[in-house]
Coordinates of C-alpha atoms and ligand atoms in Angstrom, one line a residue:
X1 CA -1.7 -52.7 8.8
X2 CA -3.7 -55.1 10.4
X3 CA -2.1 -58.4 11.7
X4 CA -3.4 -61.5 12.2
X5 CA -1.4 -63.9 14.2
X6 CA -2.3 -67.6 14.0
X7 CA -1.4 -69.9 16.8
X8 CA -1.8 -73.7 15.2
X9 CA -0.1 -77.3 15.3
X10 CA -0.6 -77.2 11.7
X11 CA 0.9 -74.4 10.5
X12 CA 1.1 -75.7 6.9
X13 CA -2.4 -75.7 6.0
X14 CA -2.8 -71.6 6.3
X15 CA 0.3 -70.9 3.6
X16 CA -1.8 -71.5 0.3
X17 CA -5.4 -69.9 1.4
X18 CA -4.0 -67.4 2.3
X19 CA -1.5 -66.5 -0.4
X20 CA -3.6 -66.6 -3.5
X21 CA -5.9 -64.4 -4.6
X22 CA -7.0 -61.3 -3.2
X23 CA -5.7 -62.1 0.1
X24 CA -2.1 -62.9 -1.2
X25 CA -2.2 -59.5 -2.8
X26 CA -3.2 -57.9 -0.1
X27 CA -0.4 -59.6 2.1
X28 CA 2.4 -58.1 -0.8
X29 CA 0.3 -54.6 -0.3
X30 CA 1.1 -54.5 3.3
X31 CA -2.5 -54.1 4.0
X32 CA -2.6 -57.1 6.5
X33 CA 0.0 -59.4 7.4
X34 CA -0.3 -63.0 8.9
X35 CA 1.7 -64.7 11.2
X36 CA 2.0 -67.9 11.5
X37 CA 3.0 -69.6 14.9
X38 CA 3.7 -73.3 15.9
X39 CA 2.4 -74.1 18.9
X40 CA 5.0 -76.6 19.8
X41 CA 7.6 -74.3 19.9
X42 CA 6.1 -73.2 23.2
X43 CA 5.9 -76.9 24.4
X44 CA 8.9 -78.5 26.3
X45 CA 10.7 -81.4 27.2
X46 CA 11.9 -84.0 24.1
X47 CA 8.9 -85.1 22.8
X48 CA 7.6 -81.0 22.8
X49 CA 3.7 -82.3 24.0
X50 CA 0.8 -79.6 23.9
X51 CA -1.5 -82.4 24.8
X52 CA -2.5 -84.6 27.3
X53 CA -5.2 -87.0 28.5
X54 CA -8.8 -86.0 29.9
X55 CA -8.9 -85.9 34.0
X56 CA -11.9 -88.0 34.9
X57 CA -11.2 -90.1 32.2
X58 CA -13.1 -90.8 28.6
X59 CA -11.4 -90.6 25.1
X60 CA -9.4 -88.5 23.3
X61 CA -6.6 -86.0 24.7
X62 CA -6.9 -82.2 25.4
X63 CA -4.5 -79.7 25.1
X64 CA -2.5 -78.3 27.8
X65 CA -2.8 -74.8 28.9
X66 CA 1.0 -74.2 29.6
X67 CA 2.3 -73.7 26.3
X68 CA -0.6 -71.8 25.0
X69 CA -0.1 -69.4 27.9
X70 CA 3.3 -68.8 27.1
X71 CA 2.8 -68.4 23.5
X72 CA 0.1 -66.1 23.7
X73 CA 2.2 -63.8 26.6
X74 CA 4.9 -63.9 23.9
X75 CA 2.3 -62.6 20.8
X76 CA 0.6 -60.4 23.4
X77 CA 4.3 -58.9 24.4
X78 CA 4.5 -57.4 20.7
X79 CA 1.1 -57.0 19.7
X80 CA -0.6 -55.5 23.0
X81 CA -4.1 -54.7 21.7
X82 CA -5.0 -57.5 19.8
X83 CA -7.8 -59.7 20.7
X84 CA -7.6 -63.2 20.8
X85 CA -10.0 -65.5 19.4
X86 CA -10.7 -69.2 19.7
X87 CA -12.7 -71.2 17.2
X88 CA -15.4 -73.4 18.8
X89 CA -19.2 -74.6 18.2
X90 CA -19.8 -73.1 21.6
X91 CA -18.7 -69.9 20.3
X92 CA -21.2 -66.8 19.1
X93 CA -22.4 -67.6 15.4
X94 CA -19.9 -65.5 13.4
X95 CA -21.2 -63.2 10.3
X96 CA -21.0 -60.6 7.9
X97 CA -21.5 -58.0 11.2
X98 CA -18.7 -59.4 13.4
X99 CA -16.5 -59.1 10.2
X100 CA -16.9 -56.1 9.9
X101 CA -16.6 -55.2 13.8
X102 CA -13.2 -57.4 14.4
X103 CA -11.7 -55.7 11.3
X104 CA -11.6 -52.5 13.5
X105 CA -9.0 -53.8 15.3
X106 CA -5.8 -53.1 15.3
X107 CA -4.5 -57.3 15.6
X108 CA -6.0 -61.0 16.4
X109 CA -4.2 -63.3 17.8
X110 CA -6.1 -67.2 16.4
X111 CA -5.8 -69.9 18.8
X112 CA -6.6 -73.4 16.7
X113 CA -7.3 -76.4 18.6
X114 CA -7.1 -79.5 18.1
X115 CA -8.3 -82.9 19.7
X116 CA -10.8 -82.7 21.7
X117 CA -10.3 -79.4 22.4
X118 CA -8.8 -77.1 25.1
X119 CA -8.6 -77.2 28.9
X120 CA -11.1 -75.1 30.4
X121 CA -8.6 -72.9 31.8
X122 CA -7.1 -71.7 28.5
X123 CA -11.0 -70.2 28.0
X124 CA -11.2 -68.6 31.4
X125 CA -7.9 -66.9 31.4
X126 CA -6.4 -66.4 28.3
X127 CA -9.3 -65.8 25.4
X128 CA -10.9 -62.8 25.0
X129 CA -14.3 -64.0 22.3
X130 CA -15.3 -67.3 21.2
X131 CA -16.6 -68.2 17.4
X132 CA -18.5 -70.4 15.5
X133 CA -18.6 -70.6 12.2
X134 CA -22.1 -73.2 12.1
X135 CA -23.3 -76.0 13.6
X136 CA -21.3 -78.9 12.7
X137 CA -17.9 -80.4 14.2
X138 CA -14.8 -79.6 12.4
X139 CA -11.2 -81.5 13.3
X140 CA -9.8 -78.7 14.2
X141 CA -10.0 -74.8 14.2
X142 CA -7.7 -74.1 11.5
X143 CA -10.2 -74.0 8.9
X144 CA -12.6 -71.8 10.8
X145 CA -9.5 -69.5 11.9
X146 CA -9.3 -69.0 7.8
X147 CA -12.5 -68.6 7.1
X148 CA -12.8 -65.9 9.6
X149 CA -9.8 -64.2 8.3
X150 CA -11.0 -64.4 5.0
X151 CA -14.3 -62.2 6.2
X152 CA -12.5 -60.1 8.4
X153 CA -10.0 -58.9 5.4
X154 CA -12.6 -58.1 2.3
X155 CA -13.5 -55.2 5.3
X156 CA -10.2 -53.6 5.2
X157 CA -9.4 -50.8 3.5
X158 CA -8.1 -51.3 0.1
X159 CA -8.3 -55.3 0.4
X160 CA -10.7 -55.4 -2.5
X161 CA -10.9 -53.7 -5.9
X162 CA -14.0 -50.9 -5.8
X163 CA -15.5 -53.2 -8.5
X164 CA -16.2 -55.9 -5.8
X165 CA -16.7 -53.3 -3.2
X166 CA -18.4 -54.6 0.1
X167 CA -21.1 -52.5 -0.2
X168 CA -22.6 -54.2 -3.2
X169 CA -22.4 -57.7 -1.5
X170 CA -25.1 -59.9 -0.1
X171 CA -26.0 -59.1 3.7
X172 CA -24.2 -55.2 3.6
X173 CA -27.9 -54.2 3.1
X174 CA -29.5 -57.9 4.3
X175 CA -30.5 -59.3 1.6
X176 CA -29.0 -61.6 -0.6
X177 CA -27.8 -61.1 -4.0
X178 CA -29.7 -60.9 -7.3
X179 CA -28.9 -62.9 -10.5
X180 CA -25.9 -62.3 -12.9
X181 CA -25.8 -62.6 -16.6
X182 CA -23.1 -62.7 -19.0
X183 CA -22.3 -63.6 -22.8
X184 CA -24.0 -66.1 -24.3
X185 CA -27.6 -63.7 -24.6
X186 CA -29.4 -67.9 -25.1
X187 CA -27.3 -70.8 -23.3
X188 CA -28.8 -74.2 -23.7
X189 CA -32.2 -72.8 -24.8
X190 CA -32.5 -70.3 -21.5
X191 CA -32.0 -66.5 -22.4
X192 CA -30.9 -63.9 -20.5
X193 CA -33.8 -61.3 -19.2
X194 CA -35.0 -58.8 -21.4
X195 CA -34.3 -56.2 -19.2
X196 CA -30.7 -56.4 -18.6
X197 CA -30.5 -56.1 -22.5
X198 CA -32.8 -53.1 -22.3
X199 CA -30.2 -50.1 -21.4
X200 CA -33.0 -49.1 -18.9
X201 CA -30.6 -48.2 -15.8
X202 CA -34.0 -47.4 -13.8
X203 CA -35.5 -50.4 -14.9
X204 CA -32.5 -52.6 -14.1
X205 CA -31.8 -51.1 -11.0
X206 CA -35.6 -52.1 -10.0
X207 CA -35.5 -55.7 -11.4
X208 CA -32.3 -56.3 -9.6
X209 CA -34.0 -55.3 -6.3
X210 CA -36.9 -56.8 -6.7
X211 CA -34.9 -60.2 -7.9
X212 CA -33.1 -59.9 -4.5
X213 CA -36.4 -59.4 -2.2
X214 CA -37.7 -62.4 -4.5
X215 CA -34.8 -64.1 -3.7
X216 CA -34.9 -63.7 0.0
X217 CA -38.2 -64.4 0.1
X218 CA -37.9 -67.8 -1.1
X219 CA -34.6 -69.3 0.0
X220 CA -33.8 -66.8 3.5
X221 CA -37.3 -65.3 4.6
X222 CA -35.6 -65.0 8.3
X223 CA -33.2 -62.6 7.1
X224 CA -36.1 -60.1 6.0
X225 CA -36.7 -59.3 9.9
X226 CA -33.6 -57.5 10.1
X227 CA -33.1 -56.9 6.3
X228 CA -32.7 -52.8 5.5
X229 CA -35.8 -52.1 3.9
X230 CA -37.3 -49.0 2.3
X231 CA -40.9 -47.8 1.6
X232 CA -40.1 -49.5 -2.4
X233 CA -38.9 -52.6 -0.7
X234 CA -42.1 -53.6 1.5
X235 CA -44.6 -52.4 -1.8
X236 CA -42.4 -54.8 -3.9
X237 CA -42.8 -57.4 -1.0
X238 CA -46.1 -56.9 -0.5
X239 CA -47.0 -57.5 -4.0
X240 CA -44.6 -60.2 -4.1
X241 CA -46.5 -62.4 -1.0
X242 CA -49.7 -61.4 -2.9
X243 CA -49.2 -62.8 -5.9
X244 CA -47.4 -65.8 -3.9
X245 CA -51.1 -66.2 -2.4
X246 CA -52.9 -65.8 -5.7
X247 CA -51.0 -68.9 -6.6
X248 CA -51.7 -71.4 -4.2
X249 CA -55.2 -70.9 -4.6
Ligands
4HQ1 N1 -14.3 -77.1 16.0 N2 -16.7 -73.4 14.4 C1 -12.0 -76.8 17.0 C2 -15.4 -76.7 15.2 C3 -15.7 -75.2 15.0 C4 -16.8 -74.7 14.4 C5 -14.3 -78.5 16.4 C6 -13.3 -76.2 16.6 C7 -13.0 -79.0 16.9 C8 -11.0 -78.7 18.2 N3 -14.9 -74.2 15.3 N4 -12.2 -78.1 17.7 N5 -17.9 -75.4 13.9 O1 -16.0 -77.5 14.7 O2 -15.6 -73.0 15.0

């Protein structure tokens, strides 16, 4: 079972997320467990601080390495191999590929700041890989340490039902995905493709592709430069970029 142990000053704001839903019934499965740890318990003396002001001056407060080192030589005591991870706009851009990577691991140990962030220290000695989750400041990492978790679970084993298997998903293959239909066949005057109502598997199965090379295309052309594309794919594109020429003539 993978665990995933969440170091936080807010400890509140993971119980919801992470109990509902597909990640709640994978918790109940035993398929992944998380654990969640206030950091002040770590701190000490009567007002139990984990933070402090900036040397050299300037605003806001940081937080102090001391408790974070002893909480995470407590985690690391009974989970040995797992990683820990800190959440920061410095970090490397987290996707669908580090998903799947950190999900090989046996545990993560989340370390969510808060404030202006950490004291340089707590980086050097005490984390092993840094995350972002996109260029934009958050108020803490609690919500990136979720949405991470989130990723990181839909590639476990068993997390997800084989009808939303990962495989089928946007970026397992590059690309994103193409359009779904369901009942009403005409909503508001628009109508569901032709094809789709066809029972042509072969035909569907080549619409649907060709929707999601249209797709990226249009709204993510950089993710055809790494995209997994066959022979099919790049005569689709091709076509495609033609017939994109034809109309701006
Ligand atoms: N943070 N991706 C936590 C972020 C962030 C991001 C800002 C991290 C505040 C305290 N983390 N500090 N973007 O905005 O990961």
């Amino acid at each position: 079972m993978m665990t995933f142990d969440v170091l936080t000053l807010f400890p509140g704001m993971f119980s919801s997320p992470l109990q509902e839903s597909i990640l709640g019934r994978a918790s109940q499965q035993q398929l992944l467990q998380v654990r969640l740890h206030n950091l002040r318990d770590w701190a000490e003396g009567k007002h139990q601080t984990t933070d402090d002001t900036p040397y050299g001056g300037g605003d806001g407060m940081v937080m102090k390495p001391e408790p974070i080192a002893r909480a995470i030589a407590e985690l690391k005591a009974r989970a040995p191999r797992s990683k820990v991870l800190l959440m920061t706009p410095q970090g490397i851009p987290f996707s669908h590929q580090k998903a799947c990577n950190l999900a090989q691991e046996e545990g993560l140990i989340f370390l969510c700041g808060r404030y202006e962030g950490f004291d340089e220290r707590v980086r050097q000695a005490l984390v092993d890989e840094e995350y972002s989750i996109g260029d934009y400041v958050l108020t803490g990492g609690e919500l990136p340490a979720m949405v991470m978790i989130d990723a990181i679970s839909r590639f476990i084993p068993g997390v997800l039902g084989c009808s939303d298997s990962v495989e089928a998903d946007s970026f397992s293959d590059g690309l994103l995905e193409y359009p779904q239909y369901t009942r009403p066949a005409v909503f508001e005057g628009m109508a569901v493709p032709e094809v789709l109502l066809s029972g042509d598997h072969g035909k569907i199965a080549r619409w649907r592709r060709e929707q999601q090379l249209l797709r990226t295309c249009q709204k993510r052309p950089d993710l055809l430069e790494t995209a997994e594309l066959d022979n099919e794919d790049k005569k689709i594109l091709e076509q495609l970029q033609s017939k994109a020429l034809e109309s701006d003539k």
